[in-house]
mmCIF file of N, CA and C in Angstrom:
data_model
loop_
_atom_site.group_PDB
_atom_site.id
_atom_site.type_symbol
_atom_site.label_atom_id
_atom_site.label_comp_id
_atom_site.label_asym_id
_atom_site.label_seq_id
_atom_site.Cartn_x
_atom_site.Cartn_y
_atom_site.Cartn_z
ATOM 1 N N GLN A 1 0.748 -0.895 -0.334
ATOM 2 C CA GLN A 1 0.021 -0.323 -0.182
ATOM 3 C C GLN A 1 0.479 1.621 0.017
ATOM 4 N N VAL A 2 1.767 1.164 0.466
ATOM 5 C CA VAL A 2 2.812 2.605 0.669
ATOM 6 C C VAL A 2 4.351 1.935 0.574
ATOM 7 N N GLN A 3 4.823 3.021 0.295
ATOM 8 C CA GLN A 3 6.195 2.583 -0.623
ATOM 9 C C GLN A 3 6.966 3.540 -0.593
ATOM 10 N N LEU A 4 8.497 3.506 0.122
ATOM 11 C CA LEU A 4 9.513 4.322 0.154
ATOM 12 C C LEU A 4 10.532 4.547 -0.491
ATOM 13 N N VAL A 5 11.038 5.105 -1.555
ATOM 14 C CA VAL A 5 11.506 4.716 -2.381
ATOM 15 C C VAL A 5 13.012 6.184 -2.212
ATOM 16 N N GLU A 6 14.523 5.180 -1.504
ATOM 17 C CA GLU A 6 15.804 6.098 -1.182
ATOM 18 C C GLU A 6 17.094 6.153 -2.399
ATOM 19 N N SER A 7 17.601 7.255 -2.491
ATOM 20 C CA SER A 7 18.806 7.891 -3.148
ATOM 21 C C SER A 7 19.396 8.784 -2.951
ATOM 22 N N GLY A 8 20.384 8.715 -3.716
ATOM 23 C CA GLY A 8 21.786 9.610 -3.023
ATOM 24 C C GLY A 8 22.886 9.581 -2.799
ATOM 25 N N GLY A 9 22.623 8.322 -1.977
ATOM 26 C CA GLY A 9 23.589 7.283 -1.728
ATOM 27 C C GLY A 9 25.100 6.715 -2.207
ATOM 28 N N GLY A 10 25.990 7.494 -2.150
ATOM 29 C CA GLY A 10 27.319 6.536 -2.392
ATOM 30 C C GLY A 10 28.159 6.482 -1.728
ATOM 31 N N LEU A 11 29.676 7.012 -2.315
ATOM 32 C CA LEU A 11 30.673 6.656 -1.806
ATOM 33 C C LEU A 11 31.854 8.440 -1.679
ATOM 34 N N VAL A 12 31.821 9.096 -0.370
ATOM 35 C CA VAL A 12 32.210 10.377 -0.478
ATOM 36 C C VAL A 12 33.547 9.914 -0.025
ATOM 37 N N GLN A 13 34.901 11.133 -0.095
ATOM 38 C CA GLN A 13 35.705 11.367 1.338
ATOM 39 C C GLN A 13 35.227 11.530 1.827
ATOM 40 N N PRO A 14 35.575 11.933 3.229
ATOM 41 C CA PRO A 14 35.635 12.872 4.747
ATOM 42 C C PRO A 14 36.596 14.024 4.547
ATOM 43 N N GLY A 15 34.504 14.351 5.079
ATOM 44 C CA GLY A 15 34.880 16.276 4.716
ATOM 45 C C GLY A 15 34.110 16.118 3.814
ATOM 46 N N GLY A 16 33.284 15.576 2.734
ATOM 47 C CA GLY A 16 32.853 16.414 1.713
ATOM 48 C C GLY A 16 31.066 16.307 1.883
ATOM 49 N N SER A 17 29.936 15.843 1.303
ATOM 50 C CA SER A 17 28.863 15.740 1.540
ATOM 51 C C SER A 17 28.317 15.520 0.238
ATOM 52 N N LEU A 18 27.142 15.223 0.877
ATOM 53 C CA LEU A 18 25.661 14.153 -0.214
ATOM 54 C C LEU A 18 23.837 14.222 0.907
ATOM 55 N N ARG A 19 22.941 14.492 -0.285
ATOM 56 C CA ARG A 19 21.911 14.275 -0.223
ATOM 57 C C ARG A 19 21.010 13.394 -0.093
ATOM 58 N N LEU A 20 20.889 13.544 0.173
ATOM 59 C CA LEU A 20 19.385 11.700 0.644
ATOM 60 C C LEU A 20 18.398 12.765 0.321
ATOM 61 N N SER A 21 17.644 11.858 -0.259
ATOM 62 C CA SER A 21 15.831 11.993 -1.018
ATOM 63 C C SER A 21 14.904 10.859 -0.262
ATOM 64 N N CYS A 22 14.517 10.520 -0.481
ATOM 65 C CA CYS A 22 13.224 9.942 0.174
ATOM 66 C C CYS A 22 11.799 10.003 0.112
ATOM 67 N N ALA A 23 11.470 9.420 -1.189
ATOM 68 C CA ALA A 23 10.083 9.780 -1.689
ATOM 69 C C ALA A 23 8.792 8.807 -1.830
ATOM 70 N N ALA A 24 7.879 9.410 -1.368
ATOM 71 C CA ALA A 24 6.409 8.325 -1.432
ATOM 72 C C ALA A 24 5.575 8.263 -1.315
ATOM 73 N N SER A 25 4.780 6.971 -1.647
ATOM 74 C CA SER A 25 3.872 6.755 -2.785
ATOM 75 C C SER A 25 2.998 5.767 -1.857
ATOM 76 N N GLY A 26 1.782 5.946 -2.610
ATOM 77 C CA GLY A 26 0.456 4.580 -1.935
ATOM 78 C C GLY A 26 -0.787 5.018 -2.282
ATOM 79 N N SER A 27 -1.025 4.463 -0.826
ATOM 80 C CA SER A 27 -2.607 4.906 -0.493
ATOM 81 C C SER A 27 -2.299 5.387 0.677
ATOM 82 N N ILE A 28 -1.551 7.108 0.399
ATOM 83 C CA ILE A 28 -1.262 7.279 1.989
ATOM 84 C C ILE A 28 -2.179 8.490 1.781
ATOM 85 N N PHE A 29 -2.688 8.856 3.313
ATOM 86 C CA PHE A 29 -3.761 10.044 3.187
ATOM 87 C C PHE A 29 -2.379 11.431 3.808
ATOM 88 N N SER A 30 -2.331 11.118 4.900
ATOM 89 C CA SER A 30 -1.534 11.922 5.002
ATOM 90 C C SER A 30 -0.194 11.368 5.921
ATOM 91 N N ILE A 31 1.001 11.702 5.477
ATOM 92 C CA ILE A 31 1.784 12.224 6.624
ATOM 93 C C ILE A 31 2.397 12.250 8.368
ATOM 94 N N ASN A 32 1.709 11.816 8.693
ATOM 95 C CA ASN A 32 2.519 12.391 10.152
ATOM 96 C C ASN A 32 3.602 12.914 10.701
ATOM 97 N N ALA A 33 4.691 11.493 10.215
ATOM 98 C CA ALA A 33 6.528 12.112 10.007
ATOM 99 C C ALA A 33 7.116 11.431 9.515
ATOM 100 N N MET A 34 7.498 11.708 9.365
ATOM 101 C CA MET A 34 9.181 10.762 8.126
ATOM 102 C C MET A 34 10.542 11.181 9.160
ATOM 103 N N GLY A 35 11.410 10.035 9.127
ATOM 104 C CA GLY A 35 13.224 10.207 9.120
ATOM 105 C C GLY A 35 13.662 9.138 8.727
ATOM 106 N N TRP A 36 15.187 9.551 9.170
ATOM 107 C CA TRP A 36 16.415 8.653 8.920
ATOM 108 C C TRP A 36 16.692 7.942 9.642
ATOM 109 N N TYR A 37 16.713 6.518 9.076
ATOM 110 C CA TYR A 37 18.292 6.060 10.373
ATOM 111 C C TYR A 37 18.447 5.441 9.837
ATOM 112 N N ARG A 38 19.982 4.316 10.393
ATOM 113 C CA ARG A 38 21.299 3.413 9.754
ATOM 114 C C ARG A 38 20.935 3.324 10.230
ATOM 115 N N GLN A 39 22.384 1.948 10.279
ATOM 116 C CA GLN A 39 22.642 1.108 10.836
ATOM 117 C C GLN A 39 23.797 0.126 9.511
ATOM 118 N N ALA A 40 25.287 0.669 10.243
ATOM 119 C CA ALA A 40 26.182 -0.058 10.222
ATOM 120 C C ALA A 40 26.959 -1.190 10.501
ATOM 121 N N PRO A 41 27.703 -2.774 9.924
ATOM 122 C CA PRO A 41 27.892 -3.692 10.400
ATOM 123 C C PRO A 41 27.819 -3.459 11.243
ATOM 124 N N GLY A 42 27.378 -4.241 11.934
ATOM 125 C CA GLY A 42 27.435 -5.283 13.646
ATOM 126 C C GLY A 42 27.065 -4.114 14.582
ATOM 127 N N LYS A 43 26.302 -3.649 14.640
ATOM 128 C CA LYS A 43 25.493 -2.150 15.721
ATOM 129 C C LYS A 43 23.964 -2.794 14.908
ATOM 130 N N GLU A 44 23.318 -2.180 15.935
ATOM 131 C CA GLU A 44 22.148 -1.816 15.856
ATOM 132 C C GLU A 44 21.171 -0.616 14.809
ATOM 133 N N ARG A 45 20.158 -0.689 14.709
ATOM 134 C CA ARG A 45 20.106 0.713 14.035
ATOM 135 C C ARG A 45 19.681 1.785 14.288
ATOM 136 N N GLU A 46 19.792 3.329 14.307
ATOM 137 C CA GLU A 46 19.482 3.923 15.105
ATOM 138 C C GLU A 46 19.028 4.861 14.120
ATOM 139 N N MET A 47 18.479 5.619 15.334
ATOM 140 C CA MET A 47 17.172 7.212 14.646
ATOM 141 C C MET A 47 18.259 8.508 13.917
ATOM 142 N N VAL A 48 18.688 8.971 12.783
ATOM 143 C CA VAL A 48 19.455 10.040 12.694
ATOM 144 C C VAL A 48 18.963 11.178 12.815
ATOM 145 N N ALA A 49 17.576 10.952 11.888
ATOM 146 C CA ALA A 49 16.883 12.355 12.089
ATOM 147 C C ALA A 49 15.098 12.565 11.590
ATOM 148 N N THR A 50 14.654 12.931 12.227
ATOM 149 C CA THR A 50 13.247 13.204 12.109
ATOM 150 C C THR A 50 12.788 14.274 12.320
ATOM 151 N N ILE A 51 12.032 14.106 11.236
ATOM 152 C CA ILE A 51 10.708 15.814 11.156
ATOM 153 C C ILE A 51 9.332 15.273 11.099
ATOM 154 N N THR A 52 8.246 15.803 11.073
ATOM 155 C CA THR A 52 6.820 15.920 11.944
ATOM 156 C C THR A 52 6.402 16.641 10.991
ATOM 157 N N SER A 53 4.487 16.339 10.686
ATOM 158 C CA SER A 53 4.280 17.252 9.392
ATOM 159 C C SER A 53 4.593 18.619 10.092
ATOM 160 N N GLY A 54 4.480 18.918 11.534
ATOM 161 C CA GLY A 54 4.431 20.198 11.834
ATOM 162 C C GLY A 54 5.668 20.721 11.844
ATOM 163 N N GLY A 55 6.802 20.216 11.209
ATOM 164 C CA GLY A 55 8.101 20.741 10.590
ATOM 165 C C GLY A 55 8.681 20.569 12.293
ATOM 166 N N SER A 56 9.053 20.279 13.400
ATOM 167 C CA SER A 56 9.594 19.797 14.237
ATOM 168 C C SER A 56 10.406 18.501 13.781
ATOM 169 N N THR A 57 11.654 19.275 14.536
ATOM 170 C CA THR A 57 12.544 18.769 13.685
ATOM 171 C C THR A 57 13.243 17.362 15.076
ATOM 172 N N ASN A 58 14.256 16.577 15.027
ATOM 173 C CA ASN A 58 15.122 15.717 16.222
ATOM 174 C C ASN A 58 16.336 14.713 15.099
ATOM 175 N N TYR A 59 17.571 14.907 16.198
ATOM 176 C CA TYR A 59 18.438 14.630 15.583
ATOM 177 C C TYR A 59 19.746 14.292 16.545
ATOM 178 N N ALA A 60 20.740 12.766 16.096
ATOM 179 C CA ALA A 60 20.821 12.073 16.508
ATOM 180 C C ALA A 60 21.897 12.552 17.407
ATOM 181 N N ASP A 61 22.769 12.940 19.025
ATOM 182 C CA ASP A 61 23.511 14.008 18.678
ATOM 183 C C ASP A 61 24.321 13.743 18.457
ATOM 184 N N SER A 62 25.277 12.619 17.590
ATOM 185 C CA SER A 62 26.574 13.079 17.055
ATOM 186 C C SER A 62 26.268 13.534 15.913
ATOM 187 N N VAL A 63 25.214 13.806 14.883
ATOM 188 C CA VAL A 63 25.267 14.037 13.873
ATOM 189 C C VAL A 63 24.632 16.365 13.696
ATOM 190 N N LYS A 64 24.167 16.377 14.898
ATOM 191 C CA LYS A 64 23.880 17.849 14.478
ATOM 192 C C LYS A 64 24.767 18.644 14.463
ATOM 193 N N GLY A 65 24.168 19.629 13.705
ATOM 194 C CA GLY A 65 25.182 20.342 13.283
ATOM 195 C C GLY A 65 25.871 19.815 11.919
ATOM 196 N N ARG A 66 26.056 18.999 11.808
ATOM 197 C CA ARG A 66 26.455 18.514 10.376
ATOM 198 C C ARG A 66 25.062 18.215 9.982
ATOM 199 N N PHE A 67 23.811 17.277 9.922
ATOM 200 C CA PHE A 67 22.942 16.713 9.128
ATOM 201 C C PHE A 67 21.538 18.068 9.146
ATOM 202 N N THR A 68 20.970 18.196 8.186
ATOM 203 C CA THR A 68 19.436 18.771 8.436
ATOM 204 C C THR A 68 18.467 17.979 7.495
ATOM 205 N N ILE A 69 17.563 17.806 7.730
ATOM 206 C CA ILE A 69 16.295 17.211 7.797
ATOM 207 C C ILE A 69 14.828 18.114 7.038
ATOM 208 N N SER A 70 14.495 17.772 5.659
ATOM 209 C CA SER A 70 13.851 18.779 5.421
ATOM 210 C C SER A 70 12.938 17.932 4.475
ATOM 211 N N ARG A 71 11.333 18.774 4.483
ATOM 212 C CA ARG A 71 10.158 18.586 3.308
ATOM 213 C C ARG A 71 10.101 18.934 2.707
ATOM 214 N N ASP A 72 9.540 18.451 1.483
ATOM 215 C CA ASP A 72 9.056 19.716 -0.389
ATOM 216 C C ASP A 72 7.953 20.339 0.597
ATOM 217 N N ASN A 73 7.200 20.515 -0.207
ATOM 218 C CA ASN A 73 6.298 21.683 0.259
ATOM 219 C C ASN A 73 4.309 20.523 0.114
ATOM 220 N N GLY A 74 5.081 19.181 -0.806
ATOM 221 C CA GLY A 74 3.317 18.543 -0.514
ATOM 222 C C GLY A 74 4.082 17.862 0.317
ATOM 223 N N GLN A 75 4.798 17.414 1.162
ATOM 224 C CA GLN A 75 5.257 16.928 2.377
ATOM 225 C C GLN A 75 5.783 15.091 2.019
ATOM 226 N N LYS A 76 6.133 14.627 0.885
ATOM 227 C CA LYS A 76 5.519 13.669 0.335
ATOM 228 C C LYS A 76 7.219 12.964 0.200
ATOM 229 N N THR A 77 8.432 13.929 0.310
ATOM 230 C CA THR A 77 9.414 13.634 0.676
ATOM 231 C C THR A 77 10.722 13.683 0.913
ATOM 232 N N VAL A 78 11.299 12.956 1.590
ATOM 233 C CA VAL A 78 11.987 13.689 2.331
ATOM 234 C C VAL A 78 12.682 13.997 2.226
ATOM 235 N N TYR A 79 14.050 14.740 2.391
ATOM 236 C CA TYR A 79 15.860 15.318 2.444
ATOM 237 C C TYR A 79 16.799 15.282 3.727
ATOM 238 N N LEU A 80 17.558 14.216 3.278
ATOM 239 C CA LEU A 80 18.542 14.529 4.361
ATOM 240 C C LEU A 80 20.483 14.665 3.803
ATOM 241 N N GLN A 81 20.292 16.430 4.461
ATOM 242 C CA GLN A 81 21.268 17.680 3.758
ATOM 243 C C GLN A 81 22.359 16.440 5.053
ATOM 244 N N MET A 82 23.792 16.122 4.160
ATOM 245 C CA MET A 82 24.640 15.548 4.962
ATOM 246 C C MET A 82 26.105 16.141 4.628
ATOM 247 N N ASN A 83 26.586 17.470 5.947
ATOM 248 C CA ASN A 83 27.402 17.503 4.995
ATOM 249 C C ASN A 83 28.793 16.998 6.615
ATOM 250 N N SER A 84 29.973 17.669 5.943
ATOM 251 C CA SER A 84 30.783 16.974 6.646
ATOM 252 C C SER A 84 31.497 15.872 7.592
ATOM 253 N N LEU A 85 31.211 15.178 6.152
ATOM 254 C CA LEU A 85 30.419 13.050 6.985
ATOM 255 C C LEU A 85 32.141 12.883 7.508
ATOM 256 N N LYS A 86 32.157 11.884 8.209
ATOM 257 C CA LYS A 86 33.256 11.525 8.720
ATOM 258 C C LYS A 86 33.443 9.671 8.486
ATOM 259 N N PRO A 87 34.177 9.237 9.323
ATOM 260 C CA PRO A 87 34.163 7.353 7.990
ATOM 261 C C PRO A 87 33.447 6.422 9.161
ATOM 262 N N GLU A 88 32.922 7.340 10.062
ATOM 263 C CA GLU A 88 31.973 6.583 11.342
ATOM 264 C C GLU A 88 29.765 7.167 11.186
ATOM 265 N N ASP A 89 30.136 7.697 9.963
ATOM 266 C CA ASP A 89 28.847 7.535 9.683
ATOM 267 C C ASP A 89 28.730 6.965 8.021
ATOM 268 N N THR A 90 29.692 5.544 7.978
ATOM 269 C CA THR A 90 29.426 4.987 7.472
ATOM 270 C C THR A 90 28.731 4.378 7.587
ATOM 271 N N ALA A 91 27.312 3.210 6.753
ATOM 272 C CA ALA A 91 26.615 2.496 7.309
ATOM 273 C C ALA A 91 25.430 3.098 5.368
ATOM 274 N N VAL A 92 24.591 1.434 6.270
ATOM 275 C CA VAL A 92 23.454 1.547 4.908
ATOM 276 C C VAL A 92 21.729 2.932 5.817
ATOM 277 N N TYR A 93 21.405 3.913 5.235
ATOM 278 C CA TYR A 93 20.990 4.495 5.390
ATOM 279 C C TYR A 93 19.182 4.985 4.562
ATOM 280 N N TYR A 94 17.822 4.194 5.963
ATOM 281 C CA TYR A 94 16.997 3.705 5.707
ATOM 282 C C TYR A 94 15.736 5.070 5.884
ATOM 283 N N CYS A 95 15.096 4.716 5.215
ATOM 284 C CA CYS A 95 14.057 6.259 4.996
ATOM 285 C C CYS A 95 12.788 5.445 5.514
ATOM 286 N N ASN A 96 12.121 5.778 6.871
ATOM 287 C CA ASN A 96 10.560 5.509 7.801
ATOM 288 C C ASN A 96 9.740 6.495 7.620
ATOM 289 N N ALA A 97 8.156 6.332 7.470
ATOM 290 C CA ALA A 97 7.431 7.297 7.490
ATOM 291 C C ALA A 97 6.088 6.946 7.508
ATOM 292 N N ASP A 98 5.581 7.480 9.171
ATOM 293 C CA ASP A 98 3.876 6.711 9.924
ATOM 294 C C ASP A 98 3.172 8.343 8.743
ATOM 295 N N VAL A 99 2.183 6.901 8.624
ATOM 296 C CA VAL A 99 1.231 7.392 7.986
ATOM 297 C C VAL A 99 0.009 6.525 8.135
ATOM 298 N N PHE A 100 -1.425 8.440 7.714
ATOM 299 C CA PHE A 100 -2.596 7.145 7.442
ATOM 300 C C PHE A 100 -3.042 7.426 6.240
ATOM 301 N N LEU A 101 -3.477 5.753 6.085
ATOM 302 C CA LEU A 101 -3.939 5.657 5.546
ATOM 303 C C LEU A 101 -5.062 5.911 4.621
ATOM 304 N N LYS A 102 -5.617 6.496 3.649
ATOM 305 C CA LYS A 102 -6.539 6.613 2.700
ATOM 306 C C LYS A 102 -7.451 5.385 2.893
ATOM 307 N N PHE A 103 -7.253 4.784 3.187
ATOM 308 C CA PHE A 103 -9.177 3.495 3.607
ATOM 309 C C PHE A 103 -9.135 3.067 4.862
ATOM 310 N N TYR A 104 -10.088 2.254 5.270
ATOM 311 C CA TYR A 104 -10.520 1.459 6.343
ATOM 312 C C TYR A 104 -9.707 2.709 7.444
ATOM 313 N N GLY A 105 -8.992 4.234 7.560
ATOM 314 C CA GLY A 105 -9.322 4.992 8.855
ATOM 315 C C GLY A 105 -7.242 3.723 10.034
ATOM 316 N N ARG A 106 -6.896 3.697 9.028
ATOM 317 C CA ARG A 106 -5.988 3.643 9.839
ATOM 318 C C ARG A 106 -4.504 3.954 9.334
ATOM 319 N N SER A 107 -3.627 3.264 10.459
ATOM 320 C CA SER A 107 -1.916 3.818 10.876
ATOM 321 C C SER A 107 -1.095 3.230 10.169
ATOM 322 N N GLY A 108 0.410 3.497 10.116
ATOM 323 C CA GLY A 108 0.913 2.355 9.190
ATOM 324 C C GLY A 108 1.882 2.968 9.628
ATOM 325 N N ASN A 109 3.520 2.224 9.887
ATOM 326 C CA ASN A 109 4.881 2.772 9.343
ATOM 327 C C ASN A 109 5.617 1.802 8.455
ATOM 328 N N TYR A 110 5.888 2.652 8.094
ATOM 329 C CA TYR A 110 6.763 1.587 6.962
ATOM 330 C C TYR A 110 8.311 2.332 6.615
ATOM 331 N N TRP A 111 8.450 1.316 6.144
ATOM 332 C CA TRP A 111 10.676 1.238 5.942
ATOM 333 C C TRP A 111 10.663 1.556 4.509
ATOM 334 N N GLY A 112 11.575 2.004 3.760
ATOM 335 C CA GLY A 112 12.751 1.758 2.595
ATOM 336 C C GLY A 112 13.412 0.956 2.761
ATOM 337 N N GLN A 113 14.597 0.743 1.055
ATOM 338 C CA GLN A 113 15.404 -0.428 1.211
ATOM 339 C C GLN A 113 16.407 -0.691 1.966
ATOM 340 N N GLY A 114 16.847 0.849 1.551
ATOM 341 C CA GLY A 114 18.047 1.777 2.083
ATOM 342 C C GLY A 114 19.112 1.289 1.525
ATOM 343 N N THR A 115 19.594 2.688 0.896
ATOM 344 C CA THR A 115 20.795 2.954 0.403
ATOM 345 C C THR A 115 22.155 3.463 1.467
ATOM 346 N N GLN A 116 23.179 3.142 0.641
ATOM 347 C CA GLN A 116 24.586 2.693 0.360
ATOM 348 C C GLN A 116 25.718 4.414 0.981
ATOM 349 N N VAL A 117 26.072 4.527 1.685
ATOM 350 C CA VAL A 117 26.150 5.777 2.376
ATOM 351 C C VAL A 117 28.570 5.044 2.318
ATOM 352 N N THR A 118 29.064 5.427 1.890
ATOM 353 C CA THR A 118 30.574 5.209 2.379
ATOM 354 C C THR A 118 31.227 6.365 2.807
ATOM 355 N N VAL A 119 31.791 6.325 3.871
ATOM 356 C CA VAL A 119 33.033 7.883 3.777
ATOM 357 C C VAL A 119 34.117 7.243 3.816
ATOM 358 N N SER A 120 35.220 7.409 2.817
ATOM 359 C CA SER A 120 36.744 6.846 3.024
ATOM 360 C C SER A 120 37.497 8.111 2.099
ATOM 361 N N SER A 121 38.335 7.901 2.697
ATOM 362 C CA SER A 121 40.024 8.155 1.702
ATOM 363 C C SER A 121 40.530 6.901 0.928
#
């Protein structure tokens, strides 16, 4: 019913920048919140940044001042601008959305397939 497609990952040198995007589609009436999570090999998945429909944001301490999350005007696409990247930022980044569905008055939480970000010289 709901699909999330991430893009923008790749290989970048330390100190470089990348911008990730996530487009939501399907039987969505409204999106309550969207966010980015990441998982490195051997580690648990962690929250990176989230944004609500009202525009409030939340960031992990490790990325504050370096990453910025934002939405487009239609609130169906979320972005993550990543600056001053460090090797420890290397991970698979996953998009997440909490939505209200068009039918049956249901809410749901959905994940994208993930996009690889590698920071290395």
